[in-house]
Amino acid sequence: MTLPPFLADLIWTYQNVIVALGVNGLLALAMYVVLAAGQLSLGQAAFMGLGAYSSALLSLRLQLPFTAVLPLSVVAPVGFALLVGGPTLRLSGVYLAIATIGLGEVLRAVYLNVDVLGGALGLSGIPEAAPIWLIYLILAVALLLLWRVGRSHIGRAMEAMRVDAAAAAAMGVDVRRYRLGVLLASAALAGLAGALSAHATDFIGPNDYGFEPAVTILSFALLGGIGSPFGPVLGAWVLTLLPELLRGFADVRLVLNGVVIVLAVLFLPRGLLAWRMRRIAA
Amino acid sequence: MLPQQLANGLLLGATYALFALGFTLMFGVLRVINLTYGFYFTLGAFLALWLTRAGVGLVLALPAAAVGSGLVAVGIDALLLTRLRRARADELSYLMVTLGAVLALYAGMAALLGPDIRRLPPGTIDEAAILLGPIRVTAAQLLILGACAVLVAALAALLRATRLGLGIRALAENPDAAALMGMATGRMAALVSFLSGALAGAAGVLIGLNFNAIHPYMGESMMLRGFVVVIAGGLGSVAGAIIAGLLLGIIEVLTAGYLSSGLKEAVAFAILVLVLWTRPQGLFGRSAAVRA
């Protein structure tokens, strides 16, 4: 692909930001999927880390090509989502939230203590096999899929669960199956995001997937609102660009993310983009 | 070797139990998973640090830090939770609000004070080991064990034997009925915030003293253990939290001693997953399954 020189320069200069926008968009969608069904999983950062570490090991140790690594990167996150989320499906929502925060904490300790995973130094020299266009292609496909699903009877069932799970169950929605489905979809999306970011930046470290990124991903979705999948992606872009554009914001980026969550829940429950999808008649 | 390991485990477990005490009180009474709890823990440690650096003795610094954290907790909880309570928001809204708030508070504190680890001035507490038969302990560890026992007894006495405790239990049982009986439920909730925050602050001072490492995110790094203790003990059960805390400490120390020290970090989470699969209501909780 040949680009005009000014565009090539622009992309080269801002490569990190462009990658971050795409990856954070995917993470925001991973959060959207669970929130749209009334669940709260705080494991997106942990699932991203599992995708990043497992894919990096497949590339570095087994030298597999990226076309094989990328689809395999969803295996570990989905497995852990089943292990941790499985028992919480019939419990109140706080159990899933707590178990998934805990997952991020314990994985950080595992990355730090296991030699194969690089310890405190992390893993470096990961082949830069994920081109920017691929990240945005996957983001576009995910957006389109979630948009179509959201407009179908599945989206209707998810919204019903979010408003009142008991009423939805009474209307014949298999609540536990939906909860499991959205959790696994979320883990898979976050795992892909992890593999893509690991193979776009060549380095991953044990502290990249802990408590702070987990909460940051929630702030993306709450700023954008969960009326449609576009809201969270917009939220991710605003919160990724703002610290880049305004120098003073870089120091207090995390404070800003936290405050966004507080204000969004208290005053703007429908988010910045308070726009609700029309559904196809059943 | 084994008696020393068990003693170490018990003392470590006492720190976990101490940390979880106010957290489980908050959930038991107000039905709120309040994640800002970790910040009050950090705050207590910092207040004690500043006071002891200014020359105040520990005897005075410890209660002062606890009261200070409690007062801050009342303010922050009122700001965050009152509106949700009035709107009868679901439990996930509380969780999200306090999660956002605690990130902002930790990050703000780290931005203002710097993220590095601080130590209490030397001589704040006698650091020499004390020999109890074959077992070596430090004064800080004994202080934690003692404080844990005193605070548990005081909390139990407050809840079981006073009019105030009766009110708190009524609020836990049914907030609407309590309000209809003429209780000032808002003031009662503020009192629970104060108690919970003060317990967090006291735990922060004692645990900061024991590990001699005080930094803005110290509450965050205790949180996983806190979750495990309150869930394994049964959400809202004070007795369960104490027993689960002590057990967790003993299991961690034995794992580190006999299996591998790297595994120690994963023990808490393994217990959490195991409890969720087999007995989600915890050792002492009521059934946690909800129909939906």
Coordinates of C-alpha atoms in Angstrom, one line a residue:
Chain A
M1 CA 0.0 0.0 0.0
T2 CA 1.5 3.4 -0.9
L3 CA 0.3 6.4 1.0
P4 CA 1.0 10.1 0.2
P5 CA 4.1 11.1 2.1
F6 CA 2.4 13.5 4.5
L7 CA -0.1 10.8 5.5
A8 CA 2.7 8.3 6.0
D9 CA 4.6 10.8 8.2
L10 CA 1.5 11.4 10.2
I11 CA 0.9 7.7 10.8
W12 CA 4.5 7.2 11.7
T13 CA 4.6 10.1 14.2
Y14 CA 1.4 9.2 15.9
Q15 CA 1.6 5.4 15.6
N16 CA 1.2 4.7 19.3
V17 CA -1.9 6.9 19.6
I18 CA -3.4 5.3 16.5
V19 CA -2.8 1.8 17.8
A20 CA -4.2 2.8 21.3
L21 CA -7.4 4.3 19.8
G22 CA -8.1 1.0 17.9
V23 CA -7.2 -1.3 20.8
N24 CA -9.1 0.8 23.3
G25 CA -12.1 0.8 21.0
L26 CA -12.1 -3.0 21.1
L27 CA -11.8 -3.0 24.9
A28 CA -14.7 -0.6 25.2
L29 CA -16.8 -3.0 23.1
A30 CA -15.7 -5.8 25.4
M31 CA -17.1 -3.8 28.3
Y32 CA -20.2 -2.8 26.3
V33 CA -21.2 -6.5 25.7
V34 CA -21.5 -7.3 29.4
L35 CA -23.0 -4.0 30.5
A36 CA -25.6 -4.2 27.8
A37 CA -26.9 -7.4 29.4
G38 CA -26.9 -5.8 32.9
Q39 CA -23.7 -7.6 34.1
L40 CA -20.5 -6.0 35.4
S41 CA -17.3 -7.7 34.6
L42 CA -14.1 -5.9 35.6
G43 CA -11.9 -8.5 34.0
Q44 CA -11.4 -6.9 30.6
A45 CA -7.9 -5.8 31.4
A46 CA -7.1 -9.2 32.8
F47 CA -8.5 -11.0 29.7
M48 CA -6.5 -8.6 27.5
G49 CA -3.4 -9.5 29.4
L50 CA -4.1 -13.2 29.0
G51 CA -4.6 -12.6 25.2
A52 CA -1.4 -10.6 25.1
Y53 CA 0.8 -13.0 27.1
S54 CA -0.5 -16.2 25.5
S55 CA -0.2 -14.8 22.0
A56 CA 3.3 -13.4 22.7
L57 CA 4.4 -16.8 24.0
L58 CA 3.0 -18.5 20.9
S59 CA 5.0 -16.1 18.7
L60 CA 8.2 -16.1 20.6
R61 CA 8.5 -19.7 21.8
L62 CA 6.7 -21.6 19.0
Q63 CA 7.3 -19.1 16.3
L64 CA 3.8 -19.6 15.0
P65 CA 2.7 -17.2 12.2
F66 CA 0.4 -14.3 13.3
T67 CA -2.5 -15.7 11.3
A68 CA -2.5 -18.7 13.6
V69 CA -1.6 -16.7 16.8
L70 CA -4.5 -14.2 16.5
P71 CA -7.4 -16.7 16.6
L72 CA -5.6 -18.8 19.3
S73 CA -5.3 -15.7 21.5
V74 CA -9.0 -16.0 22.6
V75 CA -8.5 -19.4 24.1
A76 CA -6.9 -18.4 27.4
P77 CA -9.2 -15.5 28.2
V78 CA -12.3 -17.6 27.4
G79 CA -11.0 -20.4 29.5
F80 CA -10.4 -18.1 32.5
A81 CA -13.8 -16.4 31.9
L82 CA -15.5 -19.8 32.3
L83 CA -13.5 -20.7 35.4
V84 CA -14.1 -17.4 37.2
G85 CA -17.5 -16.4 35.8
G86 CA -19.1 -19.8 35.6
P87 CA -20.1 -20.1 39.2
T88 CA -21.3 -16.4 39.5
L89 CA -24.0 -16.7 36.8
R90 CA -26.7 -17.5 39.3
L91 CA -25.4 -15.2 42.0
S92 CA -26.0 -11.5 42.3
G93 CA -24.0 -9.3 40.0
V94 CA -21.5 -8.2 42.6
Y95 CA -19.9 -11.7 42.7
L96 CA -18.9 -11.5 39.0
A97 CA -17.5 -8.0 39.5
I98 CA -15.4 -9.0 42.5
A99 CA -14.2 -12.3 41.1
T100 CA -13.1 -10.5 37.9
I101 CA -11.3 -7.7 39.8
G102 CA -9.5 -10.4 41.7
L103 CA -8.5 -12.2 38.5
G104 CA -6.5 -9.1 37.4
E105 CA -4.7 -8.9 40.7
V106 CA -3.7 -12.5 40.8
L107 CA -2.5 -12.6 37.2
R108 CA -0.2 -9.7 37.8
A109 CA 1.4 -11.7 40.6
V110 CA 1.7 -14.7 38.3
Y111 CA 3.3 -12.7 35.5
L112 CA 5.8 -11.3 38.1
N113 CA 6.7 -14.6 39.6
V114 CA 6.9 -17.0 36.6
D115 CA 10.2 -17.0 34.7
V116 CA 8.7 -18.1 31.3
L117 CA 6.5 -15.0 31.5
G118 CA 9.5 -12.7 31.9
G119 CA 8.9 -11.6 35.5
A120 CA 9.1 -7.9 36.2
L121 CA 10.8 -7.3 32.8
G122 CA 7.9 -8.6 30.8
L123 CA 8.3 -10.0 27.3
S124 CA 10.0 -8.0 24.6
G125 CA 10.9 -8.6 21.0
I126 CA 7.4 -9.7 20.0
P127 CA 7.2 -9.6 16.2
E128 CA 5.4 -6.4 15.1
A129 CA 3.0 -8.5 13.0
A130 CA -0.3 -6.6 13.6
P131 CA -0.6 -3.8 11.1
I132 CA -2.8 -0.8 12.0
W133 CA -5.3 -1.6 9.3
L134 CA -5.9 -5.0 10.8
I135 CA -6.7 -3.5 14.2
Y136 CA -9.2 -1.1 12.6
L137 CA -10.7 -3.9 10.4
I138 CA -11.4 -6.0 13.4
L139 CA -12.8 -3.0 15.3
A140 CA -15.1 -2.3 12.3
V141 CA -16.2 -5.9 12.1
A142 CA -16.9 -6.1 15.8
L143 CA -18.9 -2.9 15.7
L144 CA -21.0 -4.1 12.8
L145 CA -21.6 -7.5 14.4
L146 CA -22.6 -6.0 17.7
W147 CA -24.8 -3.4 15.9
R148 CA -26.6 -6.2 14.0
V149 CA -26.9 -8.4 17.2
G150 CA -28.1 -5.4 19.2
R151 CA -30.9 -4.8 16.8
S152 CA -32.1 -8.4 16.7
H153 CA -34.1 -10.3 19.3
I154 CA -30.9 -11.0 21.1
G155 CA -30.4 -7.3 21.8
R156 CA -34.0 -7.1 22.9
A157 CA -33.4 -9.9 25.4
M158 CA -30.2 -8.3 26.6
E159 CA -31.9 -5.0 27.2
A160 CA -34.8 -6.7 29.0
M161 CA -32.3 -8.5 31.3
R162 CA -30.5 -5.2 32.0
V163 CA -33.8 -3.5 33.1
D164 CA -35.1 -6.4 35.1
A165 CA -33.6 -9.9 35.0
A166 CA -36.5 -11.5 36.9
A167 CA -39.0 -10.1 34.5
A168 CA -36.9 -11.1 31.5
A169 CA -36.7 -14.7 32.8
A170 CA -40.4 -14.7 33.3
M171 CA -40.8 -13.7 29.6
G172 CA -38.8 -16.7 28.6
V173 CA -35.3 -15.3 28.3
D174 CA -32.7 -17.9 29.4
V175 CA -30.8 -15.4 31.6
R176 CA -28.0 -17.7 32.6
R177 CA -27.2 -18.6 29.0
Y178 CA -27.1 -15.0 28.0
R179 CA -24.9 -14.1 30.9
L180 CA -22.5 -16.8 30.0
G181 CA -22.6 -15.8 26.3
V182 CA -21.9 -12.1 26.9
L183 CA -19.1 -12.9 29.3
L184 CA -17.4 -15.2 26.9
A185 CA -17.8 -12.8 24.0
S186 CA -16.3 -10.0 26.2
A187 CA -13.3 -12.2 27.1
A188 CA -12.7 -13.1 23.4
L189 CA -12.9 -9.5 22.3
A190 CA -10.5 -8.4 25.1
G191 CA -8.2 -11.3 24.2
L192 CA -8.0 -10.2 20.6
A193 CA -7.3 -6.6 21.7
G194 CA -4.5 -7.9 23.9
A195 CA -2.9 -10.0 21.0
L196 CA -3.2 -7.1 18.6
S197 CA -1.6 -4.6 21.0
A198 CA 1.2 -6.9 21.9
H199 CA 2.0 -7.5 18.3
A200 CA 1.7 -3.8 17.4
T201 CA 4.0 -2.5 20.2
D202 CA 6.5 -5.4 20.6
F203 CA 6.6 -5.2 24.4
I204 CA 4.3 -6.2 27.2
G205 CA 4.8 -5.9 31.0
P206 CA 3.1 -7.4 34.1
N207 CA 1.7 -4.0 35.2
D208 CA -0.2 -3.2 32.0
Y209 CA -3.3 -5.2 32.9
G210 CA -4.0 -4.5 36.5
F211 CA -6.5 -2.4 38.5
E212 CA -6.0 0.9 36.7
P213 CA -6.6 -0.3 33.1
A214 CA -9.6 -2.3 34.4
V215 CA -11.3 0.8 35.8
T216 CA -10.2 2.9 32.8
I217 CA -12.1 0.5 30.4
L218 CA -15.2 0.9 32.5
S219 CA -14.9 4.6 32.2
F220 CA -14.8 4.3 28.3
A221 CA -18.2 2.5 28.3
L222 CA -19.8 4.7 30.9
L223 CA -18.8 8.0 29.2
G224 CA -20.1 6.8 25.9
G225 CA -23.2 5.2 27.2
I226 CA -24.5 1.7 26.4
G227 CA -27.5 2.6 24.2
S228 CA -25.5 1.4 21.2
P229 CA -22.0 -0.1 20.5
F230 CA -20.9 3.3 19.1
G231 CA -21.1 5.1 22.4
P232 CA -18.4 3.1 24.2
V233 CA -16.0 3.4 21.2
L234 CA -16.6 7.2 21.2
G235 CA -16.0 7.2 24.9
A236 CA -12.7 5.3 24.5
W237 CA -11.6 7.7 21.8
V238 CA -12.4 10.8 23.9
L239 CA -10.6 9.5 27.0
T240 CA -7.6 8.3 24.9
L241 CA -7.2 11.5 23.0
L242 CA -7.8 14.0 25.8
P243 CA -4.6 13.4 27.7
E244 CA -2.7 13.5 24.3
L245 CA -4.2 16.8 23.3
L246 CA -3.9 18.6 26.7
R247 CA -0.5 18.3 28.2
G248 CA -1.7 19.1 31.7
F249 CA -4.1 16.2 31.7
A250 CA -1.4 13.5 31.3
D251 CA -0.7 13.6 35.1
V252 CA -4.2 13.4 36.2
R253 CA -5.5 11.0 33.5
L254 CA -6.5 8.3 36.0
V255 CA -8.2 10.9 38.2
L256 CA -10.2 12.0 35.2
N257 CA -11.2 8.4 34.3
G258 CA -12.4 7.8 37.9
V259 CA -14.3 11.1 38.0
V260 CA -15.9 10.2 34.7
I261 CA -17.3 7.0 36.2
V262 CA -18.7 8.8 39.3
L263 CA -20.3 11.5 37.3
A264 CA -21.7 9.2 34.6
V265 CA -23.3 6.9 37.1
L266 CA -24.7 9.7 39.3
F267 CA -25.8 12.2 36.7
L268 CA -25.6 10.8 33.1
P269 CA -26.7 7.2 33.3
R270 CA -27.2 7.1 29.6
G271 CA -23.8 8.4 28.7
L272 CA -22.5 11.0 26.4
L273 CA -24.1 9.5 23.4
A274 CA -27.6 9.0 24.8
W275 CA -28.9 7.4 21.7
R276 CA -30.8 4.1 21.7
M277 CA -30.8 1.7 18.8
R278 CA -34.1 1.0 17.0
R279 CA -34.8 -2.7 17.1
I280 CA -36.1 -4.8 14.3
A281 CA -39.6 -6.0 15.0
A282 CA -39.5 -9.6 16.3
Chain B
M1 CA 9.5 -24.9 62.5
L2 CA 5.8 -25.7 62.3
P3 CA 4.8 -23.8 65.5
Q4 CA 6.6 -20.7 64.1
Q5 CA 4.9 -21.1 60.7
L6 CA 1.5 -21.4 62.3
A7 CA 2.2 -18.4 64.5
N8 CA 3.3 -16.4 61.4
G9 CA 0.1 -17.5 59.6
L10 CA -2.1 -16.5 62.5
L11 CA -0.4 -13.1 62.7
L12 CA -0.7 -12.5 58.9
G13 CA -4.3 -13.7 59.1
A14 CA -5.0 -11.2 61.8
T15 CA -4.0 -8.4 59.5
Y16 CA -6.4 -9.7 56.8
A17 CA -9.2 -10.1 59.4
L18 CA -8.5 -6.5 60.7
F19 CA -8.6 -5.2 57.1
A20 CA -11.9 -6.9 56.3
L21 CA -13.7 -5.9 59.5
G22 CA -15.0 -2.5 58.5
F23 CA -15.5 -3.7 54.9
T24 CA -17.9 -6.4 56.0
L25 CA -19.6 -4.1 58.5
M26 CA -20.3 -1.7 55.6
F27 CA -21.8 -4.5 53.5
G28 CA -23.7 -6.1 56.3
V29 CA -25.5 -2.9 57.3
L30 CA -25.7 -0.8 54.2
R31 CA -25.6 -3.6 51.6
V32 CA -23.0 -1.6 49.7
I33 CA -19.8 -3.0 48.3
N34 CA -17.8 0.2 49.1
L35 CA -14.5 0.1 47.3
T36 CA -13.4 3.5 48.7
Y37 CA -12.7 1.4 51.8
G38 CA -9.2 0.8 50.5
F39 CA -8.6 4.5 50.3
Y40 CA -9.6 5.0 54.0
F41 CA -7.0 2.3 54.8
T42 CA -4.3 4.2 52.9
L43 CA -5.4 7.5 54.4
G44 CA -5.2 6.1 58.0
A45 CA -1.6 5.0 57.3
F46 CA -0.6 8.4 55.9
L47 CA -2.3 10.3 58.8
A48 CA -0.3 8.2 61.3
L49 CA 2.9 8.7 59.2
W50 CA 2.5 12.5 59.3
L51 CA 1.6 12.6 63.0
T52 CA 4.5 10.4 64.1
R53 CA 6.9 12.4 61.9
A54 CA 5.6 15.5 63.8
G55 CA 6.7 13.8 67.0
V56 CA 3.3 12.5 68.1
G57 CA 3.6 9.1 69.8
L58 CA 1.8 6.0 68.4
V59 CA -0.6 5.8 71.4
L60 CA -2.1 9.1 70.2
A61 CA -1.4 8.8 66.5
L62 CA -3.3 5.6 66.1
P63 CA -6.7 6.8 67.4
A64 CA -6.3 10.2 65.8
A65 CA -5.6 8.5 62.4
A66 CA -8.7 6.3 62.9
V67 CA -11.0 9.2 63.7
G68 CA -9.6 11.2 60.8
S69 CA -10.2 8.4 58.3
G70 CA -13.7 7.9 59.8
L71 CA -14.6 11.6 59.3
V72 CA -13.3 11.6 55.7
A73 CA -15.3 8.4 55.1
V74 CA -18.5 10.1 56.3
G75 CA -17.9 13.0 53.9
I76 CA -17.0 10.9 50.8
D77 CA -19.7 8.3 51.4
A78 CA -22.4 11.1 51.8
L79 CA -21.2 12.7 48.6
L80 CA -21.2 9.4 46.6
L81 CA -23.9 7.3 48.1
T82 CA -26.8 9.5 49.3
R83 CA -28.0 10.3 45.8
L84 CA -27.9 6.6 44.8
R85 CA -29.8 5.6 48.0
R86 CA -32.5 8.1 47.3
A87 CA -32.8 6.8 43.7
R88 CA -32.9 3.2 45.0
A89 CA -30.1 2.3 42.6
D90 CA -29.1 -1.3 42.2
E91 CA -26.0 -2.7 43.9
L92 CA -23.9 -2.5 40.7
S93 CA -24.3 1.3 40.6
Y94 CA -22.9 1.5 44.1
L95 CA -20.0 -0.7 43.0
M96 CA -19.2 1.4 39.9
V97 CA -19.4 4.7 41.7
T98 CA -17.1 3.7 44.5
L99 CA -14.8 2.0 42.0
G100 CA -14.5 5.2 40.0
A101 CA -14.1 7.3 43.1
V102 CA -11.4 5.1 44.6
L103 CA -9.3 5.2 41.3
A104 CA -9.6 9.0 41.4
L105 CA -8.6 9.1 45.0
Y106 CA -5.6 6.8 44.7
A107 CA -4.4 8.5 41.5
G108 CA -4.9 11.9 43.0
M109 CA -2.9 11.0 46.1
A110 CA -0.1 9.5 44.0
A111 CA 0.0 12.6 41.8
L112 CA 0.1 14.9 44.9
L113 CA 2.5 12.9 47.1
G114 CA 4.4 10.8 44.7
P115 CA 4.1 7.0 44.4
D116 CA 7.2 6.0 46.4
I117 CA 7.1 3.9 49.5
R118 CA 7.5 5.6 52.9
R119 CA 8.5 4.3 56.3
L120 CA 7.4 5.3 59.7
P121 CA 10.2 7.0 61.8
P122 CA 12.5 4.5 63.4
G123 CA 11.6 3.9 67.1
T124 CA 7.9 4.4 66.5
I125 CA 7.6 0.8 67.9
D126 CA 10.1 -1.5 69.4
E127 CA 11.5 -3.6 66.5
A128 CA 13.3 -6.2 68.6
A129 CA 11.9 -9.8 68.4
I130 CA 10.1 -11.1 71.4
L131 CA 10.5 -14.7 72.3
L132 CA 7.4 -16.7 73.4
G133 CA 8.8 -20.1 74.0
P134 CA 9.9 -21.4 70.6
I135 CA 8.1 -18.6 68.7
R136 CA 9.6 -15.3 67.7
V137 CA 7.2 -12.3 67.1
T138 CA 7.5 -8.6 66.9
A139 CA 5.7 -5.9 69.0
A140 CA 3.9 -4.7 65.8
Q141 CA 2.5 -8.2 65.3
L142 CA 1.3 -8.5 68.9
L143 CA -0.2 -5.1 68.6
I144 CA -2.2 -6.2 65.5
L145 CA -3.4 -9.4 67.2
G146 CA -4.4 -7.4 70.3
A147 CA -6.1 -4.6 68.3
C148 CA -7.9 -7.2 66.3
A149 CA -9.3 -8.9 69.4
V150 CA -10.2 -5.5 71.1
L151 CA -11.9 -4.1 68.0
V152 CA -13.9 -7.3 67.4
A153 CA -15.0 -7.3 71.0
A154 CA -15.9 -3.6 70.9
L155 CA -17.8 -4.0 67.6
A156 CA -19.7 -7.1 68.9
A157 CA -20.6 -5.2 72.2
L158 CA -21.7 -2.2 70.2
L159 CA -23.9 -4.2 67.9
R160 CA -25.3 -6.6 70.5
A161 CA -25.5 -4.7 73.7
T162 CA -26.4 -1.1 73.0
R163 CA -29.4 0.8 71.7
L164 CA -27.3 2.2 68.9
G165 CA -26.4 -1.3 67.9
L166 CA -30.0 -2.3 67.9
G167 CA -30.6 0.6 65.5
I168 CA -27.8 -0.4 63.2
R169 CA -29.1 -4.0 63.1
A170 CA -32.6 -2.7 62.4
L171 CA -31.2 -0.7 59.5
A172 CA -29.4 -3.8 58.2
E173 CA -32.6 -5.9 58.5
N174 CA -34.9 -3.5 56.7
P175 CA -34.1 0.1 56.0
D176 CA -37.6 1.1 55.1
A177 CA -39.1 -0.4 58.2
A178 CA -36.4 1.3 60.3
A179 CA -37.3 4.7 58.7
L180 CA -41.0 4.1 59.4
M181 CA -40.2 3.4 63.0
G182 CA -38.9 6.9 63.2
M183 CA -35.2 6.2 63.0
A184 CA -32.9 8.8 61.4
T185 CA -31.6 6.3 58.9
G186 CA -29.5 8.9 57.1
R187 CA -27.6 9.7 60.3
M188 CA -27.4 6.0 61.1
A189 CA -25.8 5.3 57.7
A190 CA -23.3 8.1 58.3
L191 CA -22.4 6.5 61.6
V192 CA -21.8 3.2 59.9
S193 CA -19.6 5.0 57.3
F194 CA -17.7 6.5 60.2
L195 CA -17.2 3.2 62.0
S196 CA -16.2 1.5 58.8
G197 CA -13.8 4.3 57.8
A198 CA -12.3 4.4 61.3
L199 CA -11.7 0.6 61.3
A200 CA -10.1 0.9 57.8
G201 CA -7.8 3.8 59.1
A202 CA -6.8 1.8 62.2
A203 CA -6.0 -1.2 60.0
G204 CA -4.0 1.0 57.7
V205 CA -1.8 2.3 60.6
L206 CA -1.3 -1.2 62.1
I207 CA -0.6 -2.9 58.8
G208 CA 1.6 -0.1 57.7
L209 CA 3.5 -0.5 60.9
N210 CA 3.9 -4.2 60.5
F211 CA 5.1 -4.3 56.9
N212 CA 6.7 -0.8 57.3
A213 CA 5.7 0.2 53.8
I214 CA 3.2 3.1 53.3
H215 CA 2.3 4.2 49.8
P216 CA -0.9 5.5 48.0
Y217 CA -1.9 2.2 46.5
M218 CA -1.4 0.1 49.7
G219 CA -5.2 -0.2 50.1
E220 CA -5.6 -1.5 46.6
S221 CA -3.0 -4.2 47.1
M222 CA -4.9 -5.4 50.2
M223 CA -8.3 -5.4 48.4
L224 CA -8.0 -8.9 46.8
R225 CA -7.4 -10.4 50.3
G226 CA -10.3 -8.3 51.6
F227 CA -12.6 -9.7 48.9
V228 CA -11.6 -13.3 49.6
V229 CA -12.1 -12.9 53.3
V230 CA -15.5 -11.3 53.1
I231 CA -16.8 -13.7 50.5
A232 CA -15.3 -16.8 52.1
G233 CA -16.6 -15.6 55.5
G234 CA -20.0 -14.8 54.0
L235 CA -20.8 -11.2 52.8
G236 CA -21.7 -9.2 55.9
S237 CA -20.7 -11.7 58.5
V238 CA -18.2 -10.3 61.0
A239 CA -17.5 -13.7 62.7
G240 CA -17.0 -15.3 59.3
A241 CA -14.6 -12.5 58.2
I242 CA -12.4 -13.1 61.3
I243 CA -12.3 -16.9 60.8
A244 CA -11.7 -16.6 57.1
G245 CA -9.0 -14.0 57.6
L246 CA -7.1 -16.2 60.0
L247 CA -7.5 -19.2 57.8
L248 CA -6.3 -17.4 54.8
G249 CA -3.1 -16.2 56.6
I250 CA -2.3 -19.7 57.8
I251 CA -2.9 -21.3 54.4
E252 CA -0.7 -18.6 52.7
V253 CA 2.2 -19.1 55.1
L254 CA 2.0 -22.9 54.9
T255 CA 1.9 -22.7 51.1
A256 CA 5.0 -20.4 51.0
G257 CA 6.8 -22.6 53.6
Y258 CA 6.1 -26.0 52.2
L259 CA 5.2 -25.6 48.5
S260 CA 6.6 -22.4 46.9
S261 CA 6.7 -18.8 47.8
G262 CA 5.6 -17.8 44.2
L263 CA 2.3 -19.8 44.8
K264 CA 1.5 -17.8 47.9
E265 CA 0.2 -14.9 45.8
A266 CA -2.3 -17.2 44.0
V267 CA -3.6 -18.9 47.1
A268 CA -6.2 -16.2 47.9
F269 CA -7.6 -16.2 44.4
A270 CA -7.7 -20.0 44.3
I271 CA -9.8 -19.9 47.5
L272 CA -12.1 -17.3 46.0
V273 CA -12.8 -19.4 42.9
L274 CA -13.2 -22.6 45.0
V275 CA -15.7 -20.9 47.4
L276 CA -17.6 -19.4 44.4
W277 CA -17.9 -22.9 42.8
T278 CA -18.8 -24.8 46.0
R279 CA -20.2 -22.6 48.6
P280 CA -20.9 -19.1 47.3
Q281 CA -22.7 -18.0 50.4
G282 CA -19.5 -18.4 52.3
L283 CA -18.8 -20.3 55.5
F284 CA -21.4 -18.4 57.6
G285 CA -23.5 -16.6 55.0
R286 CA -27.1 -17.0 54.1
S287 CA -27.9 -18.4 50.6
A288 CA -26.4 -16.1 48.0
A289 CA -28.2 -17.5 44.9
V290 CA -30.7 -15.1 43.5
R291 CA -33.6 -16.1 41.3
A292 CA -33.5 -14.5 37.9

